[in-house]
Every structure is written in structure tokens, then in C-alpha cells.
mmCIF file of C-alpha atoms and ligand atoms in Angstrom:
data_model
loop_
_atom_site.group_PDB
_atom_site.id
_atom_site.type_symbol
_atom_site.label_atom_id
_atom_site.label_comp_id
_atom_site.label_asym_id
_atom_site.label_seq_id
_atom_site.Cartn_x
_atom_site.Cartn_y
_atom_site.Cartn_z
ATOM 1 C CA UNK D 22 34.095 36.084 -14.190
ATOM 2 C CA UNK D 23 33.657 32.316 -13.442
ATOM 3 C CA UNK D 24 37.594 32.237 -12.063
ATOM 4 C CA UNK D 25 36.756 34.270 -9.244
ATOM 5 C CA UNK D 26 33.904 32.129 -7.936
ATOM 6 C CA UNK D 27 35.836 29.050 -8.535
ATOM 7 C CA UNK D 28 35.821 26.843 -5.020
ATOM 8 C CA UNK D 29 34.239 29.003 -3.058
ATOM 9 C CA UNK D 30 30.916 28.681 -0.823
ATOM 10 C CA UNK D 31 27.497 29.941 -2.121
ATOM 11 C CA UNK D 32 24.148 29.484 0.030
ATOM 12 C CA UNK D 33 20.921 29.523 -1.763
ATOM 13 C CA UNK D 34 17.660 30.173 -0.023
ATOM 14 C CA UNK D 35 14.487 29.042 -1.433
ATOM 15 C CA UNK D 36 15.948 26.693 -3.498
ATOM 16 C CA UNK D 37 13.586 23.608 -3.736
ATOM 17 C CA UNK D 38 12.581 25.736 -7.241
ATOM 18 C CA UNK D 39 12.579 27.856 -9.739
ATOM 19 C CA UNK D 40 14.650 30.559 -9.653
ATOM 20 C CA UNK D 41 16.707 29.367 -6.125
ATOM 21 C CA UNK D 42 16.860 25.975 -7.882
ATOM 22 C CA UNK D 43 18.464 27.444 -11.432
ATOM 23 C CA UNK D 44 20.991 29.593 -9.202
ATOM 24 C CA UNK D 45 22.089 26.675 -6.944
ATOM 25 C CA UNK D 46 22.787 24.920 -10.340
ATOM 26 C CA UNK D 47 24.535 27.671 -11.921
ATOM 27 C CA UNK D 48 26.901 28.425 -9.448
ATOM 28 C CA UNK D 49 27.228 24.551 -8.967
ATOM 29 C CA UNK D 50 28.705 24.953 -12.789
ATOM 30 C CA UNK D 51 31.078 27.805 -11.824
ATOM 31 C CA UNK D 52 32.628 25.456 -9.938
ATOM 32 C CA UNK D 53 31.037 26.461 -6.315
ATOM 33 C CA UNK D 54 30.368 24.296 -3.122
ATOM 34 C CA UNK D 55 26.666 25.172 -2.625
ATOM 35 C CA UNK D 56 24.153 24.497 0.346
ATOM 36 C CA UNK D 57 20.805 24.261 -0.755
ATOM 37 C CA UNK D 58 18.081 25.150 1.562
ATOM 38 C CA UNK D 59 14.706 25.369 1.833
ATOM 39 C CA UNK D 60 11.255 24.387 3.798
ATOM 40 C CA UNK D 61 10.497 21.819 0.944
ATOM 41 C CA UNK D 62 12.637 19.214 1.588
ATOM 42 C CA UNK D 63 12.241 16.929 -1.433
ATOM 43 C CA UNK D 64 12.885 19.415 -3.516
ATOM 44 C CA UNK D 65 15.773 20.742 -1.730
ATOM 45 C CA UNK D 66 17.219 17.619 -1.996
ATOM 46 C CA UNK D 67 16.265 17.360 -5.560
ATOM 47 C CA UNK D 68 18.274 20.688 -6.939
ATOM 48 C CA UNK D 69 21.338 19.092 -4.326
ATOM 49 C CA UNK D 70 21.054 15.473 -5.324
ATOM 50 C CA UNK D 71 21.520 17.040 -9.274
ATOM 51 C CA UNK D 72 24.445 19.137 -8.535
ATOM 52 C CA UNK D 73 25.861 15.917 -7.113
ATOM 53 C CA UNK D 74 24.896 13.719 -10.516
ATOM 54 C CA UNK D 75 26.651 16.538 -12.504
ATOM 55 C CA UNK D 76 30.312 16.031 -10.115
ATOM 56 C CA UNK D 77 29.377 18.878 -8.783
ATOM 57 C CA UNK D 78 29.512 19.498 -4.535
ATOM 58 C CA UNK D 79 26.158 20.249 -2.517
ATOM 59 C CA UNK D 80 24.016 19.395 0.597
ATOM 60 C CA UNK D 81 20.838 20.116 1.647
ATOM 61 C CA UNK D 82 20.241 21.908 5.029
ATOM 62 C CA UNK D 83 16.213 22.701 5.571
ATOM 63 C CA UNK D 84 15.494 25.639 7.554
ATOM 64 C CA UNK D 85 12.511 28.473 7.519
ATOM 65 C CA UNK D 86 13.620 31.676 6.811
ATOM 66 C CA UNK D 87 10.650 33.169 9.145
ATOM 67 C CA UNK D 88 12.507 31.279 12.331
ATOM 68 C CA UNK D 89 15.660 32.559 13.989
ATOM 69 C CA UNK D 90 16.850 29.441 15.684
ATOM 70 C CA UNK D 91 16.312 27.727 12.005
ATOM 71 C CA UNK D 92 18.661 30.401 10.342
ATOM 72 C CA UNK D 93 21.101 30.454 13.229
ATOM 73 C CA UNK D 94 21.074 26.676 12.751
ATOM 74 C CA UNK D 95 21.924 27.095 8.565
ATOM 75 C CA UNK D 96 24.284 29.385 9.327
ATOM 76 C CA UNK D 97 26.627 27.022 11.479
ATOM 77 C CA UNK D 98 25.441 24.297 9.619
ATOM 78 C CA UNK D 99 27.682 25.820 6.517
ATOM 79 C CA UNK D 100 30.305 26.650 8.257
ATOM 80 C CA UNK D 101 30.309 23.483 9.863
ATOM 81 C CA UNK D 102 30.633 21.630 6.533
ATOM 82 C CA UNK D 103 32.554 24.204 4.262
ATOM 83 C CA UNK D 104 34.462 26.229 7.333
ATOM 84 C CA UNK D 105 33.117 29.511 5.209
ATOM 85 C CA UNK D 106 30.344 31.061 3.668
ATOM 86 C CA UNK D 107 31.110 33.510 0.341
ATOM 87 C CA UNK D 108 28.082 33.930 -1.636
ATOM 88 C CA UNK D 109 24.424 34.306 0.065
ATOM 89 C CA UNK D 110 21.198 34.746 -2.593
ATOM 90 C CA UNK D 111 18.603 35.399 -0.166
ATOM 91 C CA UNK D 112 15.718 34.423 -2.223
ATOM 92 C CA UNK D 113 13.247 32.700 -0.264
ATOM 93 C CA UNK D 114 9.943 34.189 -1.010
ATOM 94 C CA UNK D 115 5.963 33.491 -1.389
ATOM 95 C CA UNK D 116 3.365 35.365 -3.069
ATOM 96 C CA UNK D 117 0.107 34.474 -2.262
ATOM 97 C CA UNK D 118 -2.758 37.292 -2.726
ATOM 98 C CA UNK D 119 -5.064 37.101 -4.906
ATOM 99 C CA UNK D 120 -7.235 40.441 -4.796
ATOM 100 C CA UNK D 121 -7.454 44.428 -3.781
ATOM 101 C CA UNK D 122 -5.814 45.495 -0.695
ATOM 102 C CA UNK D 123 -9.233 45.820 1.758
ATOM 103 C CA UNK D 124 -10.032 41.987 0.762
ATOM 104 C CA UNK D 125 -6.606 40.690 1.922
ATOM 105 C CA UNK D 126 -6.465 39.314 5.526
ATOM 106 C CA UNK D 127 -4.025 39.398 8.663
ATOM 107 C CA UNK D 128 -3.218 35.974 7.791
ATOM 108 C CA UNK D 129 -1.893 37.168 4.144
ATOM 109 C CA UNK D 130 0.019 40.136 5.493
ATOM 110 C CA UNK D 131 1.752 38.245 8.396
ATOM 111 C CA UNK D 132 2.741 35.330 5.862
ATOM 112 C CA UNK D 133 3.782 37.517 3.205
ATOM 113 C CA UNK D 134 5.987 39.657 5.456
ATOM 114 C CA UNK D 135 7.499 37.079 7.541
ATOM 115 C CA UNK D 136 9.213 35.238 4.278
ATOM 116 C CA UNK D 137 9.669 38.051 2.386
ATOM 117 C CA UNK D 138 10.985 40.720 4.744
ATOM 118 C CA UNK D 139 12.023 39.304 8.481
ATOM 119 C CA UNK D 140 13.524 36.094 6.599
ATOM 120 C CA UNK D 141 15.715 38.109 4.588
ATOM 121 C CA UNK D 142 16.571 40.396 7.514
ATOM 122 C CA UNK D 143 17.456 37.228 9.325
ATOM 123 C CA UNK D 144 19.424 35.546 6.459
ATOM 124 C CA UNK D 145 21.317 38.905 6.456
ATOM 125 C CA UNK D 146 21.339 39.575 10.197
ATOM 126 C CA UNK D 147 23.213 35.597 10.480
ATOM 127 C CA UNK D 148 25.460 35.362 7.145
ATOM 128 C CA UNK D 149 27.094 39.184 7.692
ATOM 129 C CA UNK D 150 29.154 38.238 10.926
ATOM 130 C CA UNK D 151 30.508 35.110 9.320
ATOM 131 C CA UNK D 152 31.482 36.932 6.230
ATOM 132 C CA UNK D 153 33.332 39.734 8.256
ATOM 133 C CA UNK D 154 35.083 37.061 10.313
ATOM 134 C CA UNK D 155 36.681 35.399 7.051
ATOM 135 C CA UNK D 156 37.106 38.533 5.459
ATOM 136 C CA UNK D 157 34.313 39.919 2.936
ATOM 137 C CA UNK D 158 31.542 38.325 0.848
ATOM 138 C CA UNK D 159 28.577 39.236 -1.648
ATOM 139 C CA UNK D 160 24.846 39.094 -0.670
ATOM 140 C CA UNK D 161 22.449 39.302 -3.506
ATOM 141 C CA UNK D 162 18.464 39.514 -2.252
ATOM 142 C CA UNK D 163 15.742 38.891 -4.507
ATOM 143 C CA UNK D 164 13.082 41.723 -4.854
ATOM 144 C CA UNK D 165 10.988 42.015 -7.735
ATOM 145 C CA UNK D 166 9.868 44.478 -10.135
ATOM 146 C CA UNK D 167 7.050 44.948 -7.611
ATOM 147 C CA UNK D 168 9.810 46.069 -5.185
ATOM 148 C CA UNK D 169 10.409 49.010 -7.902
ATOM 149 C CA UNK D 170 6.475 50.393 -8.414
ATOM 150 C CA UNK D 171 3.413 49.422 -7.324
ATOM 151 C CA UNK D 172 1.699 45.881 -8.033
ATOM 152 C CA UNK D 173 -2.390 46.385 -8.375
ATOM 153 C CA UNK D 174 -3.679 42.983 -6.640
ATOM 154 C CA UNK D 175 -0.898 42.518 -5.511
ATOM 155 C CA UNK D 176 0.024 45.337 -2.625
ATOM 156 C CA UNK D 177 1.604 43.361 0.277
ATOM 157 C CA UNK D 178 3.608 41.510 -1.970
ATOM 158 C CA UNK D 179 5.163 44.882 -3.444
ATOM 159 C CA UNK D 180 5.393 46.427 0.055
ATOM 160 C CA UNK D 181 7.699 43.646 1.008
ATOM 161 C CA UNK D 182 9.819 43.767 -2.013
ATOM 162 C CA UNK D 183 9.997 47.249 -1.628
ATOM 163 C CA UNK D 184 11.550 46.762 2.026
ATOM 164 C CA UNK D 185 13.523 43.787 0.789
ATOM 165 C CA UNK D 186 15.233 46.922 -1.083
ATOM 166 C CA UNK D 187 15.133 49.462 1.488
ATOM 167 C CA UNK D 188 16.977 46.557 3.454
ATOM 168 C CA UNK D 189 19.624 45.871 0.559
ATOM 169 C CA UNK D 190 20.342 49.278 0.192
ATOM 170 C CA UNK D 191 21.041 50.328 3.964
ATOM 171 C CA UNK D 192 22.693 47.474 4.761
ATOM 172 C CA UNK D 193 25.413 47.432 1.521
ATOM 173 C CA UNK D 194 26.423 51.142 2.843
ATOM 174 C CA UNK D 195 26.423 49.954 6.547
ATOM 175 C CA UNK D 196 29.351 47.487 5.492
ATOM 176 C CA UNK D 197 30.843 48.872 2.386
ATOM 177 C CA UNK D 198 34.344 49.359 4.063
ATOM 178 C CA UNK D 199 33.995 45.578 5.705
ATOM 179 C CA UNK D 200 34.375 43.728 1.457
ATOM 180 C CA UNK D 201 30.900 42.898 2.192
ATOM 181 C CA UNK D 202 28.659 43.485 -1.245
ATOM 182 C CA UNK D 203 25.028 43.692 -1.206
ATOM 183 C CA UNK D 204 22.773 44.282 -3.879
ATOM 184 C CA UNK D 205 19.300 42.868 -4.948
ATOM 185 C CA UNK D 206 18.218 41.401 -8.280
ATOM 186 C CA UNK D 207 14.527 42.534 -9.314
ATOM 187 C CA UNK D 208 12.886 40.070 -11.532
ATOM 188 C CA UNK D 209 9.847 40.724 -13.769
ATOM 189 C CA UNK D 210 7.301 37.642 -14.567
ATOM 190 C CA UNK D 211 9.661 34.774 -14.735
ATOM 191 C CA UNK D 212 9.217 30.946 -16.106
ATOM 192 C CA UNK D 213 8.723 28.959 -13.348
ATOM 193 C CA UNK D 214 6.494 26.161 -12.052
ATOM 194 C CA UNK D 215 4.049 28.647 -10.165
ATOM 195 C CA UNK D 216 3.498 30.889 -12.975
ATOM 196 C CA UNK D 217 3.171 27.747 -15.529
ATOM 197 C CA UNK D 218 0.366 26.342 -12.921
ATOM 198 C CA UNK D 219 -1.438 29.648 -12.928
ATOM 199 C CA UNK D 220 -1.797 30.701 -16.514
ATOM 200 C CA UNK D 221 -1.973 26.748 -18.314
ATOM 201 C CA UNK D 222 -6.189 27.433 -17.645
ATOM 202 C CA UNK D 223 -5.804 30.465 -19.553
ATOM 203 C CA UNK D 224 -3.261 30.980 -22.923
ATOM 204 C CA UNK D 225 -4.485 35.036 -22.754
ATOM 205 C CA UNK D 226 -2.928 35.729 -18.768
ATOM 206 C CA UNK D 227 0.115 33.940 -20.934
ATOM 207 C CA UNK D 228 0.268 36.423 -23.803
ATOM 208 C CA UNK D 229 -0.695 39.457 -21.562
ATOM 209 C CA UNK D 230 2.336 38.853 -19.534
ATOM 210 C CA UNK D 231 4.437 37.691 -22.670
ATOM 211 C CA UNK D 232 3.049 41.247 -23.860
ATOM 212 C CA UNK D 233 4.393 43.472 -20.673
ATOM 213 C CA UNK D 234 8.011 43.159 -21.451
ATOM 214 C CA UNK D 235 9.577 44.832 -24.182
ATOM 215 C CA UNK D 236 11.329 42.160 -25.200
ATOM 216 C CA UNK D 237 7.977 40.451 -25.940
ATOM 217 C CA UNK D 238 8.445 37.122 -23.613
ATOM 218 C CA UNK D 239 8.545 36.351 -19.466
ATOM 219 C CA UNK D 240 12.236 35.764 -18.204
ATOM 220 C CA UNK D 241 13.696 32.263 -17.700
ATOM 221 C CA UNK D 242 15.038 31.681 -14.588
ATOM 222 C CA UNK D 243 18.370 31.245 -16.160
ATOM 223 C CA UNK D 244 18.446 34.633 -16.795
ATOM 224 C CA UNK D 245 17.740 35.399 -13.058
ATOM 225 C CA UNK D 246 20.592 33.269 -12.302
ATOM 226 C CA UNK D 247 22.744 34.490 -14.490
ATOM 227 C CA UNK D 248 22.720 38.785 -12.941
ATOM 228 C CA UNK D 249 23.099 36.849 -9.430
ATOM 229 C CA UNK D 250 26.332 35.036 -10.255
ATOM 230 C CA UNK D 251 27.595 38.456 -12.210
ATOM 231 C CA UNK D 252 26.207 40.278 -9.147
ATOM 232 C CA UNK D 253 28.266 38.159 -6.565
ATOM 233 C CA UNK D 254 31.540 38.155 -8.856
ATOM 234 C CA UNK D 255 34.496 40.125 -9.097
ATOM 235 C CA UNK D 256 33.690 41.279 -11.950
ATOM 236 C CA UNK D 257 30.324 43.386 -9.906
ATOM 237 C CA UNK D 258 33.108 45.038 -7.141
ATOM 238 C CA UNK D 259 32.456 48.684 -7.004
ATOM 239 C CA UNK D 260 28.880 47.419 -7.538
ATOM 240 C CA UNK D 261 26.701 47.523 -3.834
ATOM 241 C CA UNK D 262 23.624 48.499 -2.558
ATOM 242 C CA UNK D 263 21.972 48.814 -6.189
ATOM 243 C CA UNK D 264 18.238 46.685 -7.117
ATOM 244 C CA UNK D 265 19.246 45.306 -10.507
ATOM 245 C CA UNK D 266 16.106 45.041 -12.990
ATOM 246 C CA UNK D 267 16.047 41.552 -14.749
ATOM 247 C CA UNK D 268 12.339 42.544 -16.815
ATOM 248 C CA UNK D 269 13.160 42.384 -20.198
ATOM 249 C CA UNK D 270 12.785 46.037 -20.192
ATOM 250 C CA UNK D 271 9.324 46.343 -18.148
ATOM 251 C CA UNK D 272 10.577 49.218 -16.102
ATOM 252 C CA UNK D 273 12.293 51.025 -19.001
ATOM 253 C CA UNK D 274 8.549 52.202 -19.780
HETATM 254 N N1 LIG X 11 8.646 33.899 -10.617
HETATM 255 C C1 LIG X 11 8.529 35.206 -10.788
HETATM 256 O O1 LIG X 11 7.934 35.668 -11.782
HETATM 257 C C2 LIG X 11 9.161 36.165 -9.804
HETATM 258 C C3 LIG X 11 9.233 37.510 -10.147
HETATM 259 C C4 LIG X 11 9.821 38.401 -9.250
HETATM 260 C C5 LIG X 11 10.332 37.946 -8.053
HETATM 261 N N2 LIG X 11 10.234 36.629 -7.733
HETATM 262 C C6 LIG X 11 10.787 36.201 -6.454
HETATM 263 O O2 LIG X 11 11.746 35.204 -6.704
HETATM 264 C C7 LIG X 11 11.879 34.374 -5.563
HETATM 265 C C8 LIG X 11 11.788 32.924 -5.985
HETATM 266 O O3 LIG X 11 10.501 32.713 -6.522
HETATM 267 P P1 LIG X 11 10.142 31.579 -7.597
HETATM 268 O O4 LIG X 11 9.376 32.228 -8.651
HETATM 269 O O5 LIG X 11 11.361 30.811 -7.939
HETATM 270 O O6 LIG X 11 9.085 30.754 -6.748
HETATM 271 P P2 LIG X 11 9.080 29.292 -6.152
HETATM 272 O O7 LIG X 11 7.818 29.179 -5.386
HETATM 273 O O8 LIG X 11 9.371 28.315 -7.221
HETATM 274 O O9 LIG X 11 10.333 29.305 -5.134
HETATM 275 C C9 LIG X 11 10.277 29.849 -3.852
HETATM 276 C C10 LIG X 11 10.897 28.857 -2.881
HETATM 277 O O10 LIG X 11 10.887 29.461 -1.568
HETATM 278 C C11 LIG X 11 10.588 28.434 -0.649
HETATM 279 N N3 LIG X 11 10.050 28.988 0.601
HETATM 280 C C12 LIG X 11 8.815 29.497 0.827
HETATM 281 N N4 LIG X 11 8.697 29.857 2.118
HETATM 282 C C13 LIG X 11 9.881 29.567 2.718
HETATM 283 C C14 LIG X 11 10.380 29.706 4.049
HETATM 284 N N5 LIG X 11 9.630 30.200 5.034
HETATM 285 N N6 LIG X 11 11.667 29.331 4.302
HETATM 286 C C15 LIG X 11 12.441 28.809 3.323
HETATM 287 N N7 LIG X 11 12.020 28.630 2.052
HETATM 288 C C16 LIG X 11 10.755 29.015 1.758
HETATM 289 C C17 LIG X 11 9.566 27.561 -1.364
HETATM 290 O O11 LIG X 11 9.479 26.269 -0.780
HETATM 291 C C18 LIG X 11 10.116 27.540 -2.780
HETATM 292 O O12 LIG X 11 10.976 26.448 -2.995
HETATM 293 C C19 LIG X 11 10.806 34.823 -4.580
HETATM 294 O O13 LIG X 11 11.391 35.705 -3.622
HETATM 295 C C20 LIG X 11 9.835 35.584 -5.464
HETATM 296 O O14 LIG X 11 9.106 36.558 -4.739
HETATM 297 C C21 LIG X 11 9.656 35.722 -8.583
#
């Protein structure tokens, strides 16, 4: 598997942290070129700055997902500095309601949509005609399990991971004769900073979550990483338009 992603070109949205950060640095290990980008620019040019310390080859391009002209921008900006672009995870995302659906606001819906849905329509809409031009590619968007059923307190959040799929899927058949892959990876509660922050105050969210997956723990973000890079490998080719489950089993009941 890690051949065929050997000095090629991966882009990796939202990846200042967490799971973006861990897939930068994985494919950074296969051997990849990778542009890291994000709106949080220290910490995009944290996960870059440690590819570089570990010989491996990155830069940093900041753009918002939620602004054409910014992803237009990206989009020449790696082709300007690789000449090609053959991986895309399309992960930027934000989650950020915190009760029933008639107590969430405008505000919430707009915010949540425009990162989660229009800026991976517009990752998609900018990386698929530089992928034809050279010739094919793989696309892997990040959903969630919450893109797969419903998410109480959480409902505009699982409406947009739910179009984040209905996006993957209609897109991978649209250019499935072009060598153009695109699939999604669905995650389930995940190790990262933001889920660290907002259990620490109480060990019993911690177990309750632990307790949701079969497997009896939350997913590292390794393990997120690690179905992308399969995903966008040879290894995955008669494998588009499919939302891969990375939950430790959560939807398997
Ligand atoms: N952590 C989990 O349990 C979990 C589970 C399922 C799905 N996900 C999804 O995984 C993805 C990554 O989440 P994470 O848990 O690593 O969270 P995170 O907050 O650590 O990472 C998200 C990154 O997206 C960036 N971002 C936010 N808005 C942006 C914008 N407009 N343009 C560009 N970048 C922007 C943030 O700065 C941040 O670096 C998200 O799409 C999230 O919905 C996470």
C-alpha cells in the first residue's frame, strides 16, 4: 500500500488538529509531499513545521473552506508548488451545538453548514478539474457517524454530515470513468483535543462514550488516518462513492 503513495501530492484540510493533523503526518510518513491548510495558522504551521523536523516535505497554505476565492487560491497555490495535486482529505469541519433543535439559532445553522457542507463542495468543486487535467486522483471527505443516523443534540451537525455523504456519493459516480475516487470516512467519538477539553470536567461523559463502542474505547485519530491513507491507495481502487465507518463498531448495533 505505502508504494503507491510514495512521492505523490496529498492536501489536508483542517489540519491545524486532530484528526487533519494525524493524516497530514501519516501520509508525510508514506513518503508524500503534503500541504497543510487550515484557518488556524499556528497550528497549521505546527503539523507542517513537524513533517519538516521528521525529513519529511510540507507547507502551510491558510485558506477558509467557507470562501471561494480562498479555495481557488489553495488550489493554485499547490499546484504552484508541487505542479499536481493526488490526494485531497476534505476534512475541515466544526461542531458547535450544544442543545435540541428549536434552541439552536440561524447563527449555528449558517456556521455549521458553511464548513461542513459548502466548504467541502468547494474543496471538491476546485481539486476535481486539477485531478482530471493530470489524470485521476482520490478524494476522501470526512463525515461522521452522525452522517449515518441521527445525532440527538446534535441535529445540524448530522444534517451536514449526512449531505457531506449525499455529496461523496453523487459525485464518485459523476467521475468514476475520469480515475477520480471519492469516498468518505465516518468517524465515531475520536481522541482529540476538543473532546479531551469537553469531558476532563466530567470522567462519566468519558466512560459513557468509552461505553458506546463495542470495542469499549473512543478512536484515536491514528486510526482515522489510517482508513484515509488505505482509502486514497491503490490498494482501495474499485472502492468509490462508499462512507466508510471508523466507530469501533457503534453502527454495527
Ligand atoms: N473528533 C471526533 O470525535 C469526530 C467524530 C466524527 C467526525 N469528526 C469530524 O472530523 C473532522 C476533524 O475534526 P477534529 O475532531 O479533528 O476537530 P478539530 O477541531 O481538532 O479539527 C478541525 C480543524 O478544522 C479547522 N477549521 C474549522 N473551520 C475551518 C474553516 N472554515 N476553514 C478551514 N479550516 C477550518 C479548525 O481550525 C481545526 O483545525 C471534522 O470534520 C469533524 O466534524 C470528528
Amino acid at each position: 500500500m505505502s508504494r503507491s503513495l510514495s512521492g505523490q501530492v496529498a492536501l489536508v484540510t483542517g489540519a491545524a488538529a486532530g484528526i487533519g493533523r494525524a493524516t497530514a503526518l501519516a501520509f508525510a510518513r508514506e513518503g508524500l509531499k503534503v500541504v497543510v491548510s487550515d484557518v488556524d495558522v499556528a497550528g497549521g504551521e505546527g503539523t507542517a513545521a513537524r513533517i519538516r523536523e521528521t525529513g519529511g516535505e510540507a507547507r502551510f497554505i491558510r485558506c477558509d473552506v467557507t470562501r471561494e476565492a480562498e479555495v481557488r487560491a489553495l488550489m493554485e497555490g499547490v499546484v504552484a508548488a508541487y505542479g499536481r495535486l493526488d490526494y485531497a482529505f476534505n476534512n475541515a469541519g466544526i461542531d458547535i451545538e450544544k442543545g435540541k433543535l428549536a434552541d439552536g439559532s440561524e447563527a449555528e445553522f449558517d456556521a455549521i453548514m458553511g464548513v461542513n457542507v459548502k466548504g467541502v463542495w468547494l474543496c471538491l468543486k476546485h481539486e476535481i478539474p486539477v485531478m482530471l487535467a493530470q489524470g485521476g486522483g482520490a478524494i476522501v471527505n470526512t463525515a461522521s457517524v452522525a452522517g449515518l443516523g441521527g445525532a440527538p443534540k446534535m441535529s445540524i451537525y448530522a444534517a451536514s454530515k449526512h449531505a457531506v455523504i449525499g455529496l461523496t456519493k453523487s459525485v464518485a459516480v459523476e467521475y468514476a470513468k475520469k480515475n477520480v475516487r471519492i469516498n468518505a470516512v465516518c468517524p465515531a467519538v475520536i481522541d482529540t483535543d476538543m473532546f479531551r477539553r469537553a469531558h476532563e470536567a466530567d470522567p462519566r461523559k468519558a466512560q459513557f462514550a468509552a461505553a458506546v463502542h463495542p470495542i469499549g474505547r473512543i478512536g484515536k485519530v491514528e486510526e482515522v488516518a489510517g482508513a484515509v491513507l488505505y482509502l486514497c491507495s491503490d490498494a482501495a481502487g474499485f472502492t468509490t462513492g462508499i462512507a466508510l465507518p471508523v466507530d469501533g463498531g457503534a453502527t454495527a448495533i
